One Martini backbone bead per residue (centre of mass of N, CA, C, O) as a GRO file, in nm:
protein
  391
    1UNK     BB    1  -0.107   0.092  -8.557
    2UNK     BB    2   0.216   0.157  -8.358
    3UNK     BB    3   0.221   0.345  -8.104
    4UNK     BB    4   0.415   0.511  -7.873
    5UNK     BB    5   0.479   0.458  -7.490
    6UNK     BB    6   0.451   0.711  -7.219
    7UNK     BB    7   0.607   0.762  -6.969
    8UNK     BB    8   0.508   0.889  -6.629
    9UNK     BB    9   0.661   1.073  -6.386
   10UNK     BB   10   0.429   1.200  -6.232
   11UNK     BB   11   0.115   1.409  -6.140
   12UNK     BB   12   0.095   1.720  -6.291
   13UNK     BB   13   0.089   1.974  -6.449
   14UNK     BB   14   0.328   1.847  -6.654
   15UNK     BB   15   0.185   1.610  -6.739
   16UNK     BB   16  -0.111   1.721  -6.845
   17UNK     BB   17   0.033   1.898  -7.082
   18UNK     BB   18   0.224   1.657  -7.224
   19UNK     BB   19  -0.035   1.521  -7.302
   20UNK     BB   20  -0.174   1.730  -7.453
   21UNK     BB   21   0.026   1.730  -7.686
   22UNK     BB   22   0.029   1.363  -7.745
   23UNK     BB   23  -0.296   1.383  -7.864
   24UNK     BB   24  -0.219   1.450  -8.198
   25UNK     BB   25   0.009   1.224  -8.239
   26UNK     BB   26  -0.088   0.972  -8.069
   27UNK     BB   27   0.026   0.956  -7.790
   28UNK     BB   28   0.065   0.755  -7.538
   29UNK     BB   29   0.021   0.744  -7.179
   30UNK     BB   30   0.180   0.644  -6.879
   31UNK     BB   31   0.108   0.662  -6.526
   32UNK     BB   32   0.293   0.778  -6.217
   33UNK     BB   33   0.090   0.844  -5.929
   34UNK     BB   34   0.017   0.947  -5.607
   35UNK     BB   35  -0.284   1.025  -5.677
   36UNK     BB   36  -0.563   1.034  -5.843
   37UNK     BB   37  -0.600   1.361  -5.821
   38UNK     BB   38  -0.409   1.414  -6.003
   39UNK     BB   39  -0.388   1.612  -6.242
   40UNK     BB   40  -0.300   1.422  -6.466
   41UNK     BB   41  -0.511   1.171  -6.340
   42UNK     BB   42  -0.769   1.299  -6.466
   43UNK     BB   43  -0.677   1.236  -6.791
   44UNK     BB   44  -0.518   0.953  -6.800
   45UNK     BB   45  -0.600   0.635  -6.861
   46UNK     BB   46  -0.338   0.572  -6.793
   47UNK     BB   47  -0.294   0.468  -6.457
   48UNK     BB   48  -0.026   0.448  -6.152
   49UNK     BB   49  -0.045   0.387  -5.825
   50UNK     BB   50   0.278   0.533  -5.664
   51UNK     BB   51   0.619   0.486  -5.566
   52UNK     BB   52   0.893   0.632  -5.710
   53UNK     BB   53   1.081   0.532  -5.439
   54UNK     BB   54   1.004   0.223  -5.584
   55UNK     BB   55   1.157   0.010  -5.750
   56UNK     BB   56   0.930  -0.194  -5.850
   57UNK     BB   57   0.736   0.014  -5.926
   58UNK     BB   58   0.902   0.092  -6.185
   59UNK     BB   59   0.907  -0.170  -6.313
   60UNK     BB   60   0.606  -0.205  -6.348
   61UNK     BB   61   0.545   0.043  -6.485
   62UNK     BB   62   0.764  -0.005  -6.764
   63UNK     BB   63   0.550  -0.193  -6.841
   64UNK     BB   64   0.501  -0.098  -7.190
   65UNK     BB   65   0.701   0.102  -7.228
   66UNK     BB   66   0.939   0.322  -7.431
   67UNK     BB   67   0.948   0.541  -7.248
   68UNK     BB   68   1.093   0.759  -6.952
   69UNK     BB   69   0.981   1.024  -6.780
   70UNK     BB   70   0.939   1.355  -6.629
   71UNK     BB   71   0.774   1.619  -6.380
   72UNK     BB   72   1.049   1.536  -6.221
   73UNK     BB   73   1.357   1.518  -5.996
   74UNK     BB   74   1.305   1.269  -5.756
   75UNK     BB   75   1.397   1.042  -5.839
   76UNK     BB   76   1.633   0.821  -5.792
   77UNK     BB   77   1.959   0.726  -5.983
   78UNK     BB   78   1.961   0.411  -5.907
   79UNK     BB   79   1.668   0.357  -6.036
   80UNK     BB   80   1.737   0.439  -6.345
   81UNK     BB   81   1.997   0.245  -6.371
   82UNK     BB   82   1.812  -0.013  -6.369
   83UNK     BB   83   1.631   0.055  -6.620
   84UNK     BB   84   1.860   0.064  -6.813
   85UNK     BB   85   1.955  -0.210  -6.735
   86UNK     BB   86   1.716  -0.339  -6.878
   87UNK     BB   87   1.606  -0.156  -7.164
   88UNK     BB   88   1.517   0.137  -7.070
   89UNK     BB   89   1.447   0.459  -7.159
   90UNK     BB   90   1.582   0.729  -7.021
   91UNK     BB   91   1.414   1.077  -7.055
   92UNK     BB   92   1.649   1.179  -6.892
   93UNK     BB   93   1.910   1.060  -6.781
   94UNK     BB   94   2.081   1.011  -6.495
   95UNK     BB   95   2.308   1.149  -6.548
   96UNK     BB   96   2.176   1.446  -6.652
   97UNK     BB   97   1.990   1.477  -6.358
   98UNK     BB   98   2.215   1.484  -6.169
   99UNK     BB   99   2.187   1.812  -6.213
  100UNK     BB  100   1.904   1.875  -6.089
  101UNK     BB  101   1.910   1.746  -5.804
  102UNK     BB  102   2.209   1.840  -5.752
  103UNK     BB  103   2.366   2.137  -5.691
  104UNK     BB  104   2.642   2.013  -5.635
  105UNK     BB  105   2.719   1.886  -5.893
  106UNK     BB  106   2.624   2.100  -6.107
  107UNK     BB  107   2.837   2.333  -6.019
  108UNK     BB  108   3.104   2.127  -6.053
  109UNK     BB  109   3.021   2.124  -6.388
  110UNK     BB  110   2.975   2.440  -6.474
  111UNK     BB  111   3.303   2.496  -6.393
  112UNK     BB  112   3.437   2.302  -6.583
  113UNK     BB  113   3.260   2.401  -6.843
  114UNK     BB  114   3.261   2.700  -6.842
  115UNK     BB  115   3.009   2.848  -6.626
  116UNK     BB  116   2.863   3.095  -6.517
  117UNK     BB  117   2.854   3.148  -6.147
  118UNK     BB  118   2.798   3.191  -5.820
  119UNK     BB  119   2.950   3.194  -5.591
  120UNK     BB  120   3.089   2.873  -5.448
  121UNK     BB  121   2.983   2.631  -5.159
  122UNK     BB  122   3.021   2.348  -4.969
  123UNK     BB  123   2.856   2.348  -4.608
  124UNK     BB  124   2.887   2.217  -4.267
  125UNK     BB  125   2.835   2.476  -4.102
  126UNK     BB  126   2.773   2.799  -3.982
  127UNK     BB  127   3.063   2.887  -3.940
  128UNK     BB  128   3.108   2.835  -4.272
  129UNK     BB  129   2.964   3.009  -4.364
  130UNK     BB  130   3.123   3.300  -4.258
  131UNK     BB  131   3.342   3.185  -4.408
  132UNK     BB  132   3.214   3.269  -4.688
  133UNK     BB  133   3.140   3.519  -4.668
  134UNK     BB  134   3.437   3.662  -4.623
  135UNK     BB  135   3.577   3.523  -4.868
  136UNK     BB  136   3.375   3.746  -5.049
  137UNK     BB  137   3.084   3.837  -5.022
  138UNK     BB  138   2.749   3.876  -5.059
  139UNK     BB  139   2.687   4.120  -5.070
  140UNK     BB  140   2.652   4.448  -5.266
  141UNK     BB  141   2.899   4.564  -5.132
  142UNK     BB  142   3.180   4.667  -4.952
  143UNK     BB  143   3.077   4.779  -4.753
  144UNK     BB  144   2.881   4.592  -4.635
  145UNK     BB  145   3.066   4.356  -4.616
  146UNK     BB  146   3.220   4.487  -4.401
  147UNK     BB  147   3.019   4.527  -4.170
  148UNK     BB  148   2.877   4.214  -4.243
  149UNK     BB  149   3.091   3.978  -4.339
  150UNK     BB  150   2.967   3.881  -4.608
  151UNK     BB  151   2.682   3.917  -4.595
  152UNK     BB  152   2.454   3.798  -4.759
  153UNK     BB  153   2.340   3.468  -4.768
  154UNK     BB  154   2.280   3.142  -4.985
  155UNK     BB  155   2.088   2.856  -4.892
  156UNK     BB  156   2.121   2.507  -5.034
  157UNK     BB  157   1.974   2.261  -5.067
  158UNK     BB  158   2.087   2.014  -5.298
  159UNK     BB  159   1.769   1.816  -5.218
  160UNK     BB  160   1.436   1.908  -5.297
  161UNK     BB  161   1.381   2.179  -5.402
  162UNK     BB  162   1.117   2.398  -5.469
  163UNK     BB  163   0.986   2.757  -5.504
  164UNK     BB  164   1.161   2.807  -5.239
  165UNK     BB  165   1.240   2.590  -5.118
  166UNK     BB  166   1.567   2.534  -4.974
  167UNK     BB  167   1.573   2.835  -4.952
  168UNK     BB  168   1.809   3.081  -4.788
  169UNK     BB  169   1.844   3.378  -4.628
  170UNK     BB  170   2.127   3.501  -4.461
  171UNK     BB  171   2.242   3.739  -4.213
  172UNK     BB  172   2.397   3.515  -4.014
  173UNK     BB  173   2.488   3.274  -3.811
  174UNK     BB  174   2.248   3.229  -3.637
  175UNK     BB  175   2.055   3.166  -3.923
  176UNK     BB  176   2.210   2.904  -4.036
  177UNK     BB  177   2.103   2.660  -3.904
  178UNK     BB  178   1.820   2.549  -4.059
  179UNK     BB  179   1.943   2.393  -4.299
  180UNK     BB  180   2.097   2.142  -4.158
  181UNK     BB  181   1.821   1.996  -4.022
  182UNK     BB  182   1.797   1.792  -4.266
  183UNK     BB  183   2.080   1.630  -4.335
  184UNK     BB  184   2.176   1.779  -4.604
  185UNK     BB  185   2.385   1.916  -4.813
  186UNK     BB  186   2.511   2.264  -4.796
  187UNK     BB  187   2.468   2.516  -5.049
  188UNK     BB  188   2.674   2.823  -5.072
  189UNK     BB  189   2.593   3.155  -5.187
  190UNK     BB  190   2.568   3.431  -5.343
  191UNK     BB  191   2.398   3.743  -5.371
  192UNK     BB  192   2.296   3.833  -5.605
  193UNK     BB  193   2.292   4.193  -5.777
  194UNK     BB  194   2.023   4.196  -5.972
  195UNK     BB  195   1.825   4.315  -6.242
  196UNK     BB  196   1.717   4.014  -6.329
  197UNK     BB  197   1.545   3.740  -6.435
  198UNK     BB  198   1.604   3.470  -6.647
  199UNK     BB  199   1.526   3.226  -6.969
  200UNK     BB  200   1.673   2.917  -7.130
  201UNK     BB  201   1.532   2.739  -7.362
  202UNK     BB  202   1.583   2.397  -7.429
  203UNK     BB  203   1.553   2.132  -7.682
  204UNK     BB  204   1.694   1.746  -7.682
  205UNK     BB  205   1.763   1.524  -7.828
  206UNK     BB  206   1.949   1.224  -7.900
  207UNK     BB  207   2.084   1.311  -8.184
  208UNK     BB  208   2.128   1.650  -8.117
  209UNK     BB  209   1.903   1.784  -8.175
  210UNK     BB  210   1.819   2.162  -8.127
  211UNK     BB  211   1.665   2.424  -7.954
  212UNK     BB  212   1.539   2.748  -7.927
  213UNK     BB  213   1.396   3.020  -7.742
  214UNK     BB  214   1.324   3.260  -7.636
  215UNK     BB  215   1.404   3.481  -7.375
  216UNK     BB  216   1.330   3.526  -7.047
  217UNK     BB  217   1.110   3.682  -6.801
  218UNK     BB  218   1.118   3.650  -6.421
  219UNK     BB  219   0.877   3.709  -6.202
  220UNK     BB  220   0.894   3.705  -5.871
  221UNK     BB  221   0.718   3.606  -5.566
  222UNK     BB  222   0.780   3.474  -5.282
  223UNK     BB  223   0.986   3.265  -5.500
  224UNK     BB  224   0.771   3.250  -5.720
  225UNK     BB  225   0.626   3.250  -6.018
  226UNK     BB  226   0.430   3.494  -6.206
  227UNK     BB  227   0.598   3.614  -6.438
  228UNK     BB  228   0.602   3.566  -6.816
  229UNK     BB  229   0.825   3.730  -7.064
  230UNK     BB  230   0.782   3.696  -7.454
  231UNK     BB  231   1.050   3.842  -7.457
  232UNK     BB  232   1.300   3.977  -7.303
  233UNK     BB  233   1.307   4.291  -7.219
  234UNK     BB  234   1.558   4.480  -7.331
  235UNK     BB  235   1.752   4.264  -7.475
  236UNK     BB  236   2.052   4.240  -7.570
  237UNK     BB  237   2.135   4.045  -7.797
  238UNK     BB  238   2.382   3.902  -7.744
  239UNK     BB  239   2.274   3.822  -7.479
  240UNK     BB  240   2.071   3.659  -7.588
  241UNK     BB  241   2.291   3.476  -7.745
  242UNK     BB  242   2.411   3.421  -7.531
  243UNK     BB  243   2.193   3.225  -7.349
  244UNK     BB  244   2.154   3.018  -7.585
  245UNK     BB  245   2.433   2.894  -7.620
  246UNK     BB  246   2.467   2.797  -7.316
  247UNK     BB  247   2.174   2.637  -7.302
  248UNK     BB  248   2.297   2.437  -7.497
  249UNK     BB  249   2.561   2.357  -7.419
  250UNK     BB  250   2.460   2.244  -7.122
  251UNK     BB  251   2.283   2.017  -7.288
  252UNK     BB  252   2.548   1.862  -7.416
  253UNK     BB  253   2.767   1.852  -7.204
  254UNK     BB  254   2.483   1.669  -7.013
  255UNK     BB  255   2.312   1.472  -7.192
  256UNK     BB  256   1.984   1.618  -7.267
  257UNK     BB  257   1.684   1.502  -7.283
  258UNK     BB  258   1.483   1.739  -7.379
  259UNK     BB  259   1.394   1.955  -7.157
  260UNK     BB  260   1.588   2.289  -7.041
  261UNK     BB  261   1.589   2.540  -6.797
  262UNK     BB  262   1.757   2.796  -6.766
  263UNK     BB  263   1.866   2.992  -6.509
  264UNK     BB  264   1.884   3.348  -6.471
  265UNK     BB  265   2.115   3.598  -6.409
  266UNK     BB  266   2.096   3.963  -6.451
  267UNK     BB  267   2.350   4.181  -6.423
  268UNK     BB  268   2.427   4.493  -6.395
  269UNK     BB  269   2.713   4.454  -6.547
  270UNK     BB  270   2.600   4.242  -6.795
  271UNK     BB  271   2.566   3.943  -6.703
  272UNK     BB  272   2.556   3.581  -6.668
  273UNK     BB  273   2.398   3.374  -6.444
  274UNK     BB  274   2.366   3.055  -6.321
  275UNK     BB  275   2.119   2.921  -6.161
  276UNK     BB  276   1.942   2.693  -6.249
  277UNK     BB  277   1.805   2.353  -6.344
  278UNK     BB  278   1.567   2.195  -6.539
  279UNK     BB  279   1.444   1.847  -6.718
  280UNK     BB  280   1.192   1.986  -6.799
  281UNK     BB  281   0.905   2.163  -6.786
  282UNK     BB  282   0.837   2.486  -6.750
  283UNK     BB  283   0.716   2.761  -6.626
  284UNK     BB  284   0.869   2.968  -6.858
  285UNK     BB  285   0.754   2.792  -7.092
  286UNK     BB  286   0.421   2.820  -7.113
  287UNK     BB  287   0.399   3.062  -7.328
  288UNK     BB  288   0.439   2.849  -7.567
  289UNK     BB  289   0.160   2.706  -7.614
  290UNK     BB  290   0.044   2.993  -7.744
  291UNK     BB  291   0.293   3.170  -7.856
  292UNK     BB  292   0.401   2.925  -8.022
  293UNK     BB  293   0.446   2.676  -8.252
  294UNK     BB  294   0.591   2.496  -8.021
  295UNK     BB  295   0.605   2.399  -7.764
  296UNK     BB  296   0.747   2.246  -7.459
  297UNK     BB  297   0.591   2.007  -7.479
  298UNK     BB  298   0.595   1.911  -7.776
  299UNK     BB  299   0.919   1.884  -7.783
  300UNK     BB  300   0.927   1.688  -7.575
  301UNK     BB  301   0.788   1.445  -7.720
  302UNK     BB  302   0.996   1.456  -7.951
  303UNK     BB  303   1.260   1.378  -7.767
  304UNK     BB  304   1.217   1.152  -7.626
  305UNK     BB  305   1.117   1.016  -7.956
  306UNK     BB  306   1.294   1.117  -8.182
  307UNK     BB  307   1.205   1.339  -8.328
  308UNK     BB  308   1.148   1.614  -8.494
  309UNK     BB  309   1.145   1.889  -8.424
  310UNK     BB  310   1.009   2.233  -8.334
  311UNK     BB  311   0.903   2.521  -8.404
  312UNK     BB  312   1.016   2.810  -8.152
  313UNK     BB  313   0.841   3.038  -8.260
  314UNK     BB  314   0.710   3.344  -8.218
  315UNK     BB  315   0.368   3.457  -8.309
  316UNK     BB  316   0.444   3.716  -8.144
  317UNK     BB  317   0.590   3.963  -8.026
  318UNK     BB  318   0.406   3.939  -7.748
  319UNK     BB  319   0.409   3.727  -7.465
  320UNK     BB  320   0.190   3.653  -7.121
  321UNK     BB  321   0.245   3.496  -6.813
  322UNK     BB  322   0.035   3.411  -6.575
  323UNK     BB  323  -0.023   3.304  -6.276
  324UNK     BB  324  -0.212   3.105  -6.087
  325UNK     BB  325  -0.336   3.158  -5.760
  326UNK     BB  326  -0.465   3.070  -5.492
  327UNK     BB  327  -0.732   3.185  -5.257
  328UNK     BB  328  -1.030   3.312  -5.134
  329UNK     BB  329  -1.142   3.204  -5.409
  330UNK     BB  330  -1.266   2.910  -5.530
  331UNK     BB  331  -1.497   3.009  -5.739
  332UNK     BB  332  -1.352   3.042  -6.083
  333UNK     BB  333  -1.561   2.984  -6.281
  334UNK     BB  334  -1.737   3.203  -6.248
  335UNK     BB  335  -1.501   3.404  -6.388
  336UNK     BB  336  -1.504   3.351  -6.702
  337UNK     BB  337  -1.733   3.536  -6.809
  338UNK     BB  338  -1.553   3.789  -6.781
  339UNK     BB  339  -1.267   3.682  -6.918
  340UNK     BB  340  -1.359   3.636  -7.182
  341UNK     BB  341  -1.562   3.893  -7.236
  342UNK     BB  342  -1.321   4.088  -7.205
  343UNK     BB  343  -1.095   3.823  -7.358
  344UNK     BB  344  -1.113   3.637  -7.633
  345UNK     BB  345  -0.774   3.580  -7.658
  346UNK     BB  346  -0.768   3.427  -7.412
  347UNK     BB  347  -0.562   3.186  -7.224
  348UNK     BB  348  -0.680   2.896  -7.053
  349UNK     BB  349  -0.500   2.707  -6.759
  350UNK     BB  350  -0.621   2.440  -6.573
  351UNK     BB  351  -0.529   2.168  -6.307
  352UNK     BB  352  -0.755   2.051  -6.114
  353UNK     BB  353  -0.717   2.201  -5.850
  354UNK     BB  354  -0.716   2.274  -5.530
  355UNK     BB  355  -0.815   2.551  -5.391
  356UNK     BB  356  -0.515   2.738  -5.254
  357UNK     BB  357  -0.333   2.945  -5.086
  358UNK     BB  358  -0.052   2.963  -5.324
  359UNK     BB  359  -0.161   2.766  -5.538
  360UNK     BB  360  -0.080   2.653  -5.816
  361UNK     BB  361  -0.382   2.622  -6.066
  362UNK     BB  362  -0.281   2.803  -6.306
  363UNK     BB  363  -0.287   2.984  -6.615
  364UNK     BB  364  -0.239   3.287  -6.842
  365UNK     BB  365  -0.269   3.405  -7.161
  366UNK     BB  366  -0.107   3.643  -7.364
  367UNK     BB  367  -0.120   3.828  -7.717
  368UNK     BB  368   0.086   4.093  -7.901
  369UNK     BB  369   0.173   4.438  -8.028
  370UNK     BB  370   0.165   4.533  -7.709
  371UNK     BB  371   0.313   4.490  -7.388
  372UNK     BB  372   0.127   4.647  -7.199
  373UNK     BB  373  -0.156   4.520  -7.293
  374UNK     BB  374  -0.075   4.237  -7.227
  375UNK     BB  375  -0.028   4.256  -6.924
  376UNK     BB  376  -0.285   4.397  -6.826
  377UNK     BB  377  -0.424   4.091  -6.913
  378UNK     BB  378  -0.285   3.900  -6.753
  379UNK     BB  379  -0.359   4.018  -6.460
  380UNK     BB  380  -0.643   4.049  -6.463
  381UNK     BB  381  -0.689   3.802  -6.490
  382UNK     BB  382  -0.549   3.633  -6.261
  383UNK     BB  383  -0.688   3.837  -6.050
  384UNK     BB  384  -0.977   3.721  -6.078
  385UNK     BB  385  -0.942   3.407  -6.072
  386UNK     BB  386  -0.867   3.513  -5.758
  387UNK     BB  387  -1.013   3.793  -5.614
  388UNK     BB  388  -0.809   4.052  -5.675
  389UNK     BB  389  -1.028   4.133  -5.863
  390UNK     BB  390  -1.366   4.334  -5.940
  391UNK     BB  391  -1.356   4.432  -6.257
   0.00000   0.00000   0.00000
């Protein structure tokens, strides 16, 4: 039998779990990681450490591959463009991907195509943002906008950001100075007013089967994502329901193969509004791992080489991801014990990283048919196995 080999570009914990769906299918991984200690190299036995923003090493590497895919989207777009020119299926292609790359090309095409987002233009410099304040107003009232000049604005660099890094929030003309520093286009936006964070995910084959999981609630901690409820709780049917045809909309009509993961604001007033696209597996998607019928991992490794999707349909009533993040409390394997024989239920993923503090370093799952009870089972895992709980 001649099974067909996944190149994965990127060695992080998102390449270490789709390895890890693509082994009862028997699927070969080969992989390009930045050093032998990542995530996944430690994991995948047909490893080649190099530089994935060298076009020539990605030729080397895409050798013997059936298709590359990738752990971030960090690629540049026109070497993923010459891959294609050789013969190598890039999947999801460089279309589809340089709208997770660039925040300015993704708002331009989600305009086109009648997609709700918050207000927004890319801007040249500080006086720019101020004039973008006051043409309408990051404020979150009219009155602090007339105080405010219409600051707060939220300020993204169009390439390079993830988990807070490259987003500013600014309350003045002279706060303003420091995303220009980086030399590359920053895009302002207005900072919406909203009552949640949500995420629809979805996966999108070649030929275009597509799949939804339930739409999800996701808990931010200081920008990075700390919890995931899924599905998210007391969200009206309808409005679950435009959000989950939103995000395969946009899914087709950006040519995406793979995972695709909608991040949404939900508005006081009742709507959504798309914040960012990753076309890779998500943070908001790990709940799927245990949770669901088929993974977010699992669907991807079979929308990259078109297989037939499977059911995203969740196996309990409630899912809850917690982040685990290091602390000072290095030795979490001694905390298995407490975790383990307090929750038989409890599934830990963790990632082979060095713990620091502030690292997401692991991730545990509960589930059950009482969501208090979900919750509170999944945050005593995170915080002993962080060392922020001791008992």
């Amino acid at each position: 039998m001649t099974f067909p080999v996944v190149g994965m570009v990127g060695g992080g914990q998102l390449a270490r779990m789709t390895h890890e769906a693509g082994i009862p299918l028997g699927i070969r991984f080969k992989l390009l990681s930045d050093t032998p200690q990542d995530s996944a190299a430690q994991v995948v036995s047909d490893v080649v450490v190099g530089d994935y923003r060298d076009l020539d090493t990605l030729r080397e590497f895409a050798r013997g591959c059936d298709v590359i895919t990738f752990d971030h989207e960090h690629v540049p777009t026109e070497h993923l463009r010459a891959l294609e020119a050789d013969g190598i299926p890039v999947r999801p292609g460089p279309d589809a991907l340089v709208h997770a790359q660039d925040k300015g090309v993704m708002r331009a095409k989600l305009d086109a195509i009648g997609v709700p987002c918050p207000r927004h233009r890319i801007v040249s410099d500080p006086q720019d943002v101020a004039a973008f304040a006051a043409e309408g107003g990051g404020g979150t009232s009219r009155s602090s906008e007339a105080e405010s000049g219409g600051f707060p604005v939220v300020l993204k660099t169009v390439r390079g950001g993830y988990d807070g890094k490259g987003v500013w929030v600014v309350d003045s003309v002279e706060e303003a100075a420091e995303p220009f520093k980086a030399g590359v286009p920053v895009l302002a936006e207005e900072k919406v007013d909203f009552l949640r964070e949500l995420a629809a995910n979805v996966v999108r084959s070649p030929h275009g089967q597509a799949v939804a999981y339930p739409v999800v609630e996701s808990r931010q901690v200081n920008g990075v994502c700390d919890t995931v409820v899924a599905p998210a709780p007391d969200l009206d049917e309808a409005l679950a329901l435009e959000a989950s045809e939103m995000a395969l909309n946009i899914a087709k009509e950006l040519g995406v193969v793979g995972h695709l993961a909608v991040e949404l604001f939900q508005t006081r007033d009742g709507r959504i509004l798309v914040n960012e696209l990753a076309m890779r597996p998500h943070n908001s998607g790990h709940w799927s791992m245990d949770g669901a019928v088929t993974s977010q991992f699992a669907n991807h490794v079979r929308a990259v080489l078109d297989l037939p999707l499977g059911d995203p349909r969740p196996r309990a009533p409630w899912t809850v991801m917690v982040n685990v993040l290091g602390g000072d409390y290095p030795d979490m394997y001694s905390a298995y014990l407490h975790c383990m024989a307090r929750d038989p239920q409890l599934k830990i993923h963790m990632y082979g990283k060095d713990v620091k503090p502030g690292r997401k370093v692991g991730h545990v799952n509960t589930y059950g048919d009482d969501l208090d009870d979900v919750l509170e089972r999944a945050r005593h895992a995170a915080g002993y196995l962080r060392g922020t709980i001791t008992e």
